[in-house]
Tab-separated table of C-alpha atoms in Angstrom:
chain	number	residue	atom	x	y	z
A	5	MET	CA	-20.686	-22.638	-40.659
A	6	ALA	CA	-19.238	-19.043	-41.650
A	7	TYR	CA	-16.695	-16.521	-40.468
A	8	ARG	CA	-18.574	-13.573	-39.642
A	9	GLU	CA	-17.336	-10.037	-39.724
A	10	ILE	CA	-17.041	-8.411	-36.382
A	11	ARG	CA	-19.107	-5.199	-35.930
A	12	ILE	CA	-17.360	-2.303	-34.725
A	13	ILE	CA	-18.328	0.435	-31.970
A	14	GLY	CA	-20.727	2.603	-33.556
A	15	ASP	CA	-22.766	-0.059	-34.841
A	16	PRO	CA	-26.357	0.229	-33.045
A	17	ILE	CA	-26.497	-3.576	-32.516
A	18	LEU	CA	-23.671	-3.454	-29.891
A	19	ARG	CA	-26.004	-0.941	-27.970
A	20	THR	CA	-28.755	-3.671	-28.310
A	21	VAL	CA	-29.977	-5.797	-25.404
A	22	CYS	CA	-30.012	-9.211	-26.851
A	23	LYS	CA	-33.023	-11.366	-26.611
A	24	PRO	CA	-33.255	-14.686	-24.754
A	25	ILE	CA	-32.929	-17.948	-27.065
A	26	MET	CA	-36.533	-19.606	-26.455
A	27	GLU	CA	-36.349	-22.132	-29.012
A	28	ILE	CA	-33.546	-24.163	-30.911
A	29	THR	CA	-34.048	-23.569	-34.432
A	30	PRO	CA	-31.688	-23.925	-37.630
A	31	GLY	CA	-30.888	-20.205	-37.398
A	32	ILE	CA	-29.685	-20.702	-33.756
A	33	ARG	CA	-27.557	-23.729	-34.641
A	34	ALA	CA	-25.952	-21.655	-37.476
A	35	LEU	CA	-25.377	-18.787	-35.303
A	36	VAL	CA	-23.465	-21.119	-32.735
A	37	ASP	CA	-21.670	-22.529	-35.670
A	38	ASP	CA	-20.746	-18.976	-36.772
A	39	LEU	CA	-19.800	-17.913	-33.171
A	40	MET	CA	-17.307	-20.820	-33.175
A	41	GLU	CA	-15.772	-20.492	-36.390
A	42	THR	CA	-15.223	-16.765	-35.690
A	43	VAL	CA	-14.039	-16.875	-32.216
A	44	ASP	CA	-11.364	-19.446	-33.238
A	45	GLU	CA	-8.518	-17.418	-34.181
A	46	PRO	CA	-5.260	-16.513	-32.465
A	47	GLY	CA	-6.055	-13.688	-29.880
A	48	ARG	CA	-9.513	-14.016	-29.721
A	49	ALA	CA	-11.035	-15.194	-26.132
A	50	GLY	CA	-14.498	-14.706	-26.666
A	51	LEU	CA	-17.282	-13.252	-28.939
A	52	ALA	CA	-21.107	-12.446	-28.149
A	53	ALA	CA	-23.541	-12.774	-30.712
A	54	ASN	CA	-24.323	-8.967	-31.285
A	55	GLN	CA	-20.413	-8.816	-32.302
A	56	ILE	CA	-21.485	-10.822	-35.449
A	57	GLY	CA	-24.975	-9.041	-36.040
A	58	GLN	CA	-27.298	-11.228	-34.293
A	59	SER	CA	-29.147	-10.135	-31.074
A	60	TRP	CA	-29.469	-13.123	-29.511
A	61	ARG	CA	-28.050	-13.974	-25.860
A	62	ALA	CA	-25.212	-16.329	-26.805
A	63	PHE	CA	-21.633	-15.962	-26.888
A	64	SER	CA	-18.454	-18.209	-27.532
A	65	TYR	CA	-15.056	-18.540	-25.925
A	66	ASN	CA	-11.446	-19.610	-26.714
A	67	ILE	CA	-9.242	-19.401	-23.887
A	68	ASP	CA	-6.179	-21.570	-22.682
A	69	GLY	CA	-7.262	-24.467	-25.478
A	70	LYS	CA	-10.966	-24.680	-24.205
A	71	LYS	CA	-13.107	-23.738	-26.686
A	72	GLY	CA	-17.020	-23.430	-26.442
A	73	TYR	CA	-20.395	-21.752	-26.267
A	74	ILE	CA	-23.249	-20.918	-23.858
A	75	LEU	CA	-26.847	-19.545	-24.663
A	76	ASN	CA	-29.016	-17.494	-22.463
A	77	PRO	CA	-25.941	-16.872	-19.949
A	78	GLU	CA	-26.756	-15.116	-16.887
A	79	ILE	CA	-24.253	-14.289	-14.112
A	80	VAL	CA	-25.225	-16.064	-11.060
A	81	ASP	CA	-22.095	-15.357	-8.452
A	82	ILE	CA	-19.294	-12.749	-8.702
A	83	SER	CA	-16.580	-11.624	-6.163
A	84	THR	CA	-17.850	-8.347	-4.267
A	85	GLU	CA	-14.305	-7.805	-2.439
A	86	GLU	CA	-11.591	-8.947	-4.858
A	87	TYR	CA	-10.927	-7.067	-8.111
A	88	GLN	CA	-8.539	-6.944	-11.087
A	89	ASP	CA	-7.793	-3.935	-12.986
A	90	GLY	CA	-5.640	-5.181	-15.944
A	91	ASP	CA	-5.929	-4.287	-19.423
A	92	GLU	CA	-8.762	-5.088	-21.070
A	93	GLY	CA	-9.444	-4.971	-25.182
A	94	CYS	CA	-12.437	-5.848	-27.418
A	95	LEU	CA	-12.558	-7.109	-31.069
A	96	SER	CA	-15.296	-4.512	-31.711
A	97	VAL	CA	-12.994	-1.633	-30.320
A	98	PRO	CA	-9.924	-2.754	-32.215
A	99	GLU	CA	-6.564	-2.172	-30.896
A	100	LEU	CA	-7.505	-0.019	-28.043
A	101	TRP	CA	-6.435	-1.623	-24.411
A	102	TYR	CA	-7.365	0.177	-21.168
A	103	PRO	CA	-7.371	-0.955	-17.737
A	104	CYS	CA	-10.854	-1.894	-16.736
A	105	GLU	CA	-11.810	-3.247	-13.235
A	106	ARG	CA	-13.522	-6.221	-13.029
A	107	ALA	CA	-14.510	-8.620	-10.298
A	108	TRP	CA	-11.796	-11.132	-9.508
A	109	TYR	CA	-14.154	-14.439	-9.636
A	110	ALA	CA	-17.784	-14.784	-11.630
A	111	LYS	CA	-19.783	-17.572	-12.447
A	112	CYS	CA	-22.557	-17.937	-15.161
A	113	GLU	CA	-25.114	-20.462	-16.007
A	114	GLY	CA	-26.681	-21.181	-19.418
A	115	THR	CA	-27.641	-24.060	-21.507
A	116	ASP	CA	-26.319	-25.884	-24.773
A	117	LEU	CA	-28.343	-26.481	-27.947
A	118	ASP	CA	-29.585	-29.622	-26.742
A	119	GLY	CA	-30.721	-27.944	-23.465
A	120	ASN	CA	-28.012	-29.043	-21.080
A	121	LYS	CA	-26.899	-26.891	-18.335
A	122	VAL	CA	-23.814	-25.427	-18.978
A	123	VAL	CA	-21.612	-23.671	-16.172
A	124	LEU	CA	-18.790	-21.190	-16.752
A	125	GLU	CA	-16.681	-19.991	-13.947
A	126	GLY	CA	-13.289	-18.833	-12.928
A	127	GLU	CA	-10.828	-16.240	-11.823
A	128	GLU	CA	-8.857	-14.011	-13.542
A	129	ILE	CA	-9.409	-14.224	-17.443
A	130	TRP	CA	-12.310	-16.460	-17.337
A	131	ALA	CA	-13.940	-13.923	-15.086
A	132	ARG	CA	-13.069	-11.064	-17.332
A	133	LEU	CA	-14.410	-12.892	-20.198
A	134	ILE	CA	-17.758	-13.924	-18.379
A	135	GLN	CA	-18.162	-10.422	-17.208
A	136	HIS	CA	-17.080	-8.878	-20.608
A	137	GLU	CA	-19.272	-10.951	-22.978
A	138	THR	CA	-22.340	-10.834	-20.647
A	139	ASP	CA	-21.949	-7.217	-20.797
A	140	HIS	CA	-21.980	-7.373	-24.501
A	141	LEU	CA	-25.566	-9.064	-24.445
A	142	ASP	CA	-26.709	-6.369	-22.173
A	143	GLY	CA	-25.728	-3.634	-24.757
A	144	HIS	CA	-22.619	-2.520	-23.182
A	145	ILE	CA	-19.018	-2.109	-24.158
A	146	TYR	CA	-16.140	-2.347	-21.796
A	147	ILE	CA	-15.122	1.252	-22.310
A	148	ASP	CA	-18.441	2.167	-20.605
A	149	ARG	CA	-16.844	0.585	-17.289
A	150	LEU	CA	-13.464	2.693	-17.480
A	151	LYS	CA	-12.458	5.076	-15.037
A	152	ARG	CA	-13.185	8.716	-16.227
A	153	ALA	CA	-10.153	9.720	-17.362
A	154	ASP	CA	-9.504	6.605	-19.073
A	155	ARG	CA	-13.083	6.570	-20.643
A	156	LYS	CA	-12.391	10.080	-22.072
A	157	LYS	CA	-9.230	8.956	-23.444
A	158	ALA	CA	-10.553	5.966	-25.094
A	159	LEU	CA	-13.434	8.111	-26.435
A	160	ARG	CA	-11.105	10.527	-27.964
A	161	GLU	CA	-8.991	7.860	-29.521
A	162	ILE	CA	-12.122	6.195	-30.974
A	163	ARG	CA	-13.051	9.549	-32.736
A	164	GLU	CA	-9.403	9.859	-33.988
A	165	ARG	CA	-9.491	6.649	-35.701
A	166	GLY	CA	-12.959	7.227	-37.148
A	167	PHE	CA	-14.627	3.975	-35.508
């Protein structure tokens, strides 16, 4: 296992659509170990593989004392009538928090390293995590989802900070 540096906005891998994991190799096992070690720090809720420089569909999570990972996650259910609009941040956009509308509930399915089905679902923070991390795996960053005025402000702040 190795703690990995977080890629920052501007790094092209963050805009890359990650590849599905078709075979569990020693490299994939090492990736999961690295995701788990790197997310295991105070203030970290989730971490997508491309945030540590790997273009594979995998993310780890660390919320409310629950830690884990999911391979090839796909959102299979999401609330379409109830939303949340709380502040959201991202390890790849350090120290910038903006209101980001997300569905109130989300559910995703994938697998673990042994091929067992993994289901993550929940409301509020869990729904935000699922949507945020799967967005990363699809090459999106939360600022893409901000309202126009907030997005403009965020992009200006990103430029000013030199990301």
